[in-house]
Coordinates of C-alpha atoms in Angstrom, one line a residue:
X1 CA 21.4 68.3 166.7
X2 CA 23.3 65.3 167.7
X3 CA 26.9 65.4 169.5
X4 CA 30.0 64.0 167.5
X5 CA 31.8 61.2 168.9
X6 CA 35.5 61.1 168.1
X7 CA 37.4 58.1 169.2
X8 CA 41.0 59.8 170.0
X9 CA 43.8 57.8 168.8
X10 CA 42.3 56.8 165.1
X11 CA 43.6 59.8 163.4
X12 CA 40.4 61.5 162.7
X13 CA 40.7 63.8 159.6
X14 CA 41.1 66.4 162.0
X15 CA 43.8 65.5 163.8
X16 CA 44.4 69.0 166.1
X17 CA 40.7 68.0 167.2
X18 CA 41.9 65.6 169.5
X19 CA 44.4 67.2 170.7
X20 CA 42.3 69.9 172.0
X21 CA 39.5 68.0 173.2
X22 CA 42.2 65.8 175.0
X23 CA 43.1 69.5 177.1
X24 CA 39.4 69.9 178.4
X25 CA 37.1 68.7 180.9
X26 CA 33.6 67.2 181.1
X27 CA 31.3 69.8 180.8
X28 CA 33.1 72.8 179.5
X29 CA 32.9 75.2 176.5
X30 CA 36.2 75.8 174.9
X31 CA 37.2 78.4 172.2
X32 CA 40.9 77.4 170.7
X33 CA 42.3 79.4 167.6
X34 CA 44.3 77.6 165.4
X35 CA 47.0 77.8 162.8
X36 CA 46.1 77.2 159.1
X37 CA 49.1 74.2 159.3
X38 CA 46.4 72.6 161.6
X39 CA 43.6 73.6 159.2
X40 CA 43.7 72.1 156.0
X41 CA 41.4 69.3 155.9
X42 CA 38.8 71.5 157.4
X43 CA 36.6 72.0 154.6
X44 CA 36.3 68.2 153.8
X45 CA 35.0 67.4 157.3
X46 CA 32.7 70.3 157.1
X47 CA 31.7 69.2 153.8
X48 CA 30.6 66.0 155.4
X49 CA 29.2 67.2 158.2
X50 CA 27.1 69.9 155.9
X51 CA 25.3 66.8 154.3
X52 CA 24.5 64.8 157.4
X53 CA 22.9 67.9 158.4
X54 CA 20.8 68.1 155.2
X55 CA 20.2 64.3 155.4
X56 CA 22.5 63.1 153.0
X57 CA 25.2 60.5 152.5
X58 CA 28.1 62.0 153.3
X59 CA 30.1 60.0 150.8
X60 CA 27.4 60.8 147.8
X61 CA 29.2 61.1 144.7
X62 CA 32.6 60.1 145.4
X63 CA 34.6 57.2 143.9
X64 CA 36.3 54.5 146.4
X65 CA 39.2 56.5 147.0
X66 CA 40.6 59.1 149.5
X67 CA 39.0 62.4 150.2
X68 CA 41.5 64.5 148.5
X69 CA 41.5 62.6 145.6
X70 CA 37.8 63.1 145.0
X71 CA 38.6 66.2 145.2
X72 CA 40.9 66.6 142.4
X73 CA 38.1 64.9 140.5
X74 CA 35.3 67.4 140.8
X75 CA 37.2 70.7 141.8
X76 CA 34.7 71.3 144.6
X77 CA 33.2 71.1 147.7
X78 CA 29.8 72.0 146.5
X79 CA 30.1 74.9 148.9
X80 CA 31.3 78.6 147.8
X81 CA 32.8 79.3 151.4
X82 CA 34.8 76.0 151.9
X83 CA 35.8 76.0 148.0
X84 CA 37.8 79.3 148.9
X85 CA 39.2 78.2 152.1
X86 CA 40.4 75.3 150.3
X87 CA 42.0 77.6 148.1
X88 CA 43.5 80.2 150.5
X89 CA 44.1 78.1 153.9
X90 CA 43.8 79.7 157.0
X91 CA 43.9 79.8 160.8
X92 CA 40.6 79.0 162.2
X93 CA 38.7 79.2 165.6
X94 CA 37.0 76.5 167.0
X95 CA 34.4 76.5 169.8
X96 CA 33.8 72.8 171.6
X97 CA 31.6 71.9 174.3
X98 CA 32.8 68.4 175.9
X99 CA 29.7 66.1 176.9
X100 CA 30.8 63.0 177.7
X101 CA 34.7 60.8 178.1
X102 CA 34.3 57.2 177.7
X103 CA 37.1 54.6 179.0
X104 CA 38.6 53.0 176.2
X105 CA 36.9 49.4 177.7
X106 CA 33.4 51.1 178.2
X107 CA 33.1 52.3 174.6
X108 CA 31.7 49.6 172.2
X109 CA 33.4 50.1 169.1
X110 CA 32.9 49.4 165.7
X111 CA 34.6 46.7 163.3
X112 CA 36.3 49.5 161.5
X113 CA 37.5 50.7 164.7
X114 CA 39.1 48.0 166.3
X115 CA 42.5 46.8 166.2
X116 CA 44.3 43.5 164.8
X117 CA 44.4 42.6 168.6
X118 CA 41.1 44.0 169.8
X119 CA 39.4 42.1 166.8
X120 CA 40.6 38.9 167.7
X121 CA 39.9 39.8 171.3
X122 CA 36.6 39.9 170.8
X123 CA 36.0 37.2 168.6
X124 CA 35.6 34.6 171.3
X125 CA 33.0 36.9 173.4
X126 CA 30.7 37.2 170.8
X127 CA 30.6 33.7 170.3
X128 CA 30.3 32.9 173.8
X129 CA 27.4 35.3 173.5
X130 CA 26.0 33.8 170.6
X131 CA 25.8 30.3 172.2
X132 CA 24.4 32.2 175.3
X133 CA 21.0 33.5 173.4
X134 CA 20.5 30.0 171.1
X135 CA 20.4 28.7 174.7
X136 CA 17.6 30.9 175.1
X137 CA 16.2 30.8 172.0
X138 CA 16.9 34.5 171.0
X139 CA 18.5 32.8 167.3
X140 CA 18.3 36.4 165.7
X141 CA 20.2 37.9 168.1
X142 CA 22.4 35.4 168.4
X143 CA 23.1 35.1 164.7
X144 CA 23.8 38.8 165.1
X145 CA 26.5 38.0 167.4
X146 CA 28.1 35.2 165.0
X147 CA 28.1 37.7 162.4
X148 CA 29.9 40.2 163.8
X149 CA 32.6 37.7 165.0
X150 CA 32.8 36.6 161.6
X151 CA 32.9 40.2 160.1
X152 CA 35.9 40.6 162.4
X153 CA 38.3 37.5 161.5
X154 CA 37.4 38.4 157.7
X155 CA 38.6 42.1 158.2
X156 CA 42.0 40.2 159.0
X157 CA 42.2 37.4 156.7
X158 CA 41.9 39.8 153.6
X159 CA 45.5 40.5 154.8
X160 CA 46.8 37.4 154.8
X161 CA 47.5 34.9 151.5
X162 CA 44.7 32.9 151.0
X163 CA 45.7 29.1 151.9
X164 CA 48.5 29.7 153.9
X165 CA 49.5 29.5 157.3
X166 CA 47.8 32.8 158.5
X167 CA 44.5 32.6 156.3
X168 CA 43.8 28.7 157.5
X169 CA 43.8 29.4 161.6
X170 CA 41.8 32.2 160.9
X171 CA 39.1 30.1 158.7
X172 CA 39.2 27.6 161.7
X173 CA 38.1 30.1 163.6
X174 CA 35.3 30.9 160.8
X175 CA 34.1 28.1 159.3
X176 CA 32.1 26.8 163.2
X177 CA 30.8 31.0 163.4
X178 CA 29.3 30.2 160.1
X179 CA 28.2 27.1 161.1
X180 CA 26.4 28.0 164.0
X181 CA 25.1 31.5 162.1
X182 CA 23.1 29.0 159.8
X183 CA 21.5 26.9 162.1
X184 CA 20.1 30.0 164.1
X185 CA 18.8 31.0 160.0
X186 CA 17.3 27.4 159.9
X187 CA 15.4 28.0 163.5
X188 CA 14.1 31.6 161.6
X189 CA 13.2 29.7 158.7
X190 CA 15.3 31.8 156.0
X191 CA 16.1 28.7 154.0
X192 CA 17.8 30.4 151.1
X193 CA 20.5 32.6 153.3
X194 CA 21.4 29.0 154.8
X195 CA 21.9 27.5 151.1
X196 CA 24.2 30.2 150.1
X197 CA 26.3 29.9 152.7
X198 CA 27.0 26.8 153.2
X199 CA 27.0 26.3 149.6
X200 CA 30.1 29.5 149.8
X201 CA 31.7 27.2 152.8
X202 CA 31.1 24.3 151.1
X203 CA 33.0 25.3 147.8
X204 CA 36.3 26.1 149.9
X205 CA 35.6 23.1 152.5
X206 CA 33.8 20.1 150.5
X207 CA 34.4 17.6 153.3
X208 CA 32.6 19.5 155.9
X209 CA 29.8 17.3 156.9
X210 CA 27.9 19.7 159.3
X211 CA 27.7 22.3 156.2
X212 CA 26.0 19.4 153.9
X213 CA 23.6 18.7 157.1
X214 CA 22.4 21.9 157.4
X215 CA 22.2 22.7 153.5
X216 CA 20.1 19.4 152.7
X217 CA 17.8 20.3 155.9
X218 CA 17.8 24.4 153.7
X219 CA 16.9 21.9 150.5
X220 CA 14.5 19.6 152.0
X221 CA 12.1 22.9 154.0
X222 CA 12.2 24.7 150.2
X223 CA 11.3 21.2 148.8
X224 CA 14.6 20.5 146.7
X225 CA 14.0 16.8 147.3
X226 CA 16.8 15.5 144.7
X227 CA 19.2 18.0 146.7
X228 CA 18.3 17.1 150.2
X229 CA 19.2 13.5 149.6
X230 CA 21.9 14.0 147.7
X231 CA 23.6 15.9 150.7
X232 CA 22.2 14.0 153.0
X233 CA 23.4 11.1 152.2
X234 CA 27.4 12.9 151.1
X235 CA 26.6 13.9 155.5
X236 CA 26.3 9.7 156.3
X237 CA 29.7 8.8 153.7
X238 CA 31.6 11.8 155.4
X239 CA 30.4 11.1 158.9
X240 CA 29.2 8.0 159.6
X241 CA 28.3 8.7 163.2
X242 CA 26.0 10.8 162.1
X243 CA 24.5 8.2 159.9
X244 CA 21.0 7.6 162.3
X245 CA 20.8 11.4 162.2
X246 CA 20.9 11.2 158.2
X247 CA 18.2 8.1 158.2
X248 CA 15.8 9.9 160.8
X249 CA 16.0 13.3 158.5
X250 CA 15.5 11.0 155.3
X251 CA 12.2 9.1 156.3
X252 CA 11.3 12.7 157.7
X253 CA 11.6 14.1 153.9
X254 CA 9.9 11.4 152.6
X255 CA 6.7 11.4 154.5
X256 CA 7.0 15.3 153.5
X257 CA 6.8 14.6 149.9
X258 CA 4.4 11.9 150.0
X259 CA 2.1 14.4 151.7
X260 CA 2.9 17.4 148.9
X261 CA 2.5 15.0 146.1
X262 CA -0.9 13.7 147.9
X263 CA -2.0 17.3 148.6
X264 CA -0.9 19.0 145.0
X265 CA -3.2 16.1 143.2
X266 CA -6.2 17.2 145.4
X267 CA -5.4 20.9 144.8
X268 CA -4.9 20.1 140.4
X269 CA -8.4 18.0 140.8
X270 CA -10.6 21.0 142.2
X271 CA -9.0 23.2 139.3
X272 CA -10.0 20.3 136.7

C-alpha cells in the first residue's frame, strides 16, 4: 500500500530497475519484459518486500552478511515460487507506475545514502541548525540535529586510522557536536546520557575542560557530590578562566546538599 522509493544511482539490488524507471515519465504505467541476465536477484528483493508486507523485518533471520550469502546458509527463501526461480532463472515482466521524480537537492537522504562529500557537506548545516533551535529553545530538536552531524563524520572516521591525520580533523569536527548535543540533554534533564558521553569524550580527550563542566553539572543534578567537585574543580586547573564559573556552580552544589541532607533527616525522623 505504500510506493517504493528508489534513489537511482546507489545500485539498488535491482539494478535493471533503474534503468527502466530512468525511460518513463511522471504519471505513467509501464510494462517492460526482461531477460533472466537482468533477473537474478529478483527473488531476494521480493523476499523482502513479501515480509514488509506481512509486517515483518525484512532482515529477520539473517547474519551480518550479504544477501546471497544468507542464502547459502538456509537454502531458502521461505517462499515455494521464489525458491524455484532461484533455481531455474528466468526472464521476467515488470509492470511500474511512476508517481513522483525528486531533484537530487530536494530529496532528504539518509546517512547510509550519502556520499563521502555530501556527508561532510552537510555536516556544517546541521550544526548551524542545531545552534538555530537552542536559540529557540527547541534543545530536543536541536540535539537531533547534532546527532545526525555526528552520525555522519563517524560513518567516515571508521575509515580512517584512529589517531592519525584523517581520524583527528574529523574528531575536531566531533568532539564541539558532542559538546553541544549534551548541553541540549542537560536543558531536558537526561543526566545520565550526558555522563556517558562525556565520560566516552572524556576518555579519548582528558584535557577537555567543557566535557568535565558539563559532566560535574550531569553529577551534581543526580547528586554525585564527590564527583561533581572532583570535576569541577579538574574544569578551574584546566581552565582557569573559567574558574568564577566553577566557584558559582560549587556554592550552588553546596547549598543543594545542605538542603538534601536537611530534608532526608526530616523524612528518616517521621519514619522513626
Amino acid at each position: 500500500g505504500m510506493p517504493m522509493e528508489i534513489i537511482v544511482g546507489k545500485m539498488f539490488k535491482l539494478e535493471i530497475w533503474e534503468t527502466l524507471l530512468s525511460s518513463m515519465r511522471i504519471g505513467e504505467v509501464a510494462e517492460f519484459w526482461c531477460d533472466a541476465i537482468h533477473t537474478g536477484m529478483y527473488a531476494l528483493v521480493s523476499r523482502g518486500m513479501r515480509r514488509i508486507a506481512e509486517g515483518r523485518d525484512p532482515l529477520e533471520g539473517q547474519k551480518h552478511r550479504c544477501g546471497m550469502g544468507n542464502m547459502f546458509d538456509y537454502h531458502s527463501t521461505g517462499y515455494d515460487d521464489l525458491d524455484e526461480l532461484q533455481r531455474t532463472p528466468q526472464p521476467l515482466i515488470f509492470i511500474m507506475e511512476l508517481f513522483r521524480v525528486e531533484e537530487p537537492s530536494a530529496y532528504k537522504r539518509d546517512t547510509w545514502a550519502m556520499s563521502k562529500e555530501e556527508k561532510l557537506a552537510a555536516v556544517p548545516v546541521l550544526h548551524s541548525e542545531g545552534n538555530r533551535l537552542v536559540l529557540r529553545k527547541e534543545f530536543r530538536q536541536a540535539a537531533a540535529k547534532y546527532q545526525e552531524a555526528v552520525i555522519c563524520l563517524r560513518n567516515l572516521q571508521v575509515k580512517e586510522k584512529p589517531w592519525e591525520d584523517g581520524w583527528l580533523k574529523l574528531e575536531n569536527l566531533i568532539t564541539p557536536l558532542v559538546l553541544n548535543y549534551c548541553q541540549c540533554q542537560l536543558e531536558l534533564g537526561e543526566y545520565y546520557e550526558v555522563l556517558e558521553h562525556t565520560t566516552e569524550l572524556l576518555q579519548k580527550h582528558n584535557d577537555n575542560a567543557k566535557a568535565y563542566f558539563k559532566r560535574a553539572k550531569a553529577h551534581a543534578a543526580v547528586w554525585n557530590e564527590r564527583e561533581a567537585r572532583e570535576d569541577f574543580l579538574r574544569v578551574a586547573h584546566l581552565d582557569p578562566s573559567m574558574a568564577a564559573a566553577v566557584k558559582k556552580e560549587l556554592k550552588q552544589l553546596g547549598e543543594r546538599m545542605r538542603k538534601k541532607h536537611v530534608e532526608d533527616r526530616k523524612r528518616y525522623q517521621r519514619l522513626f
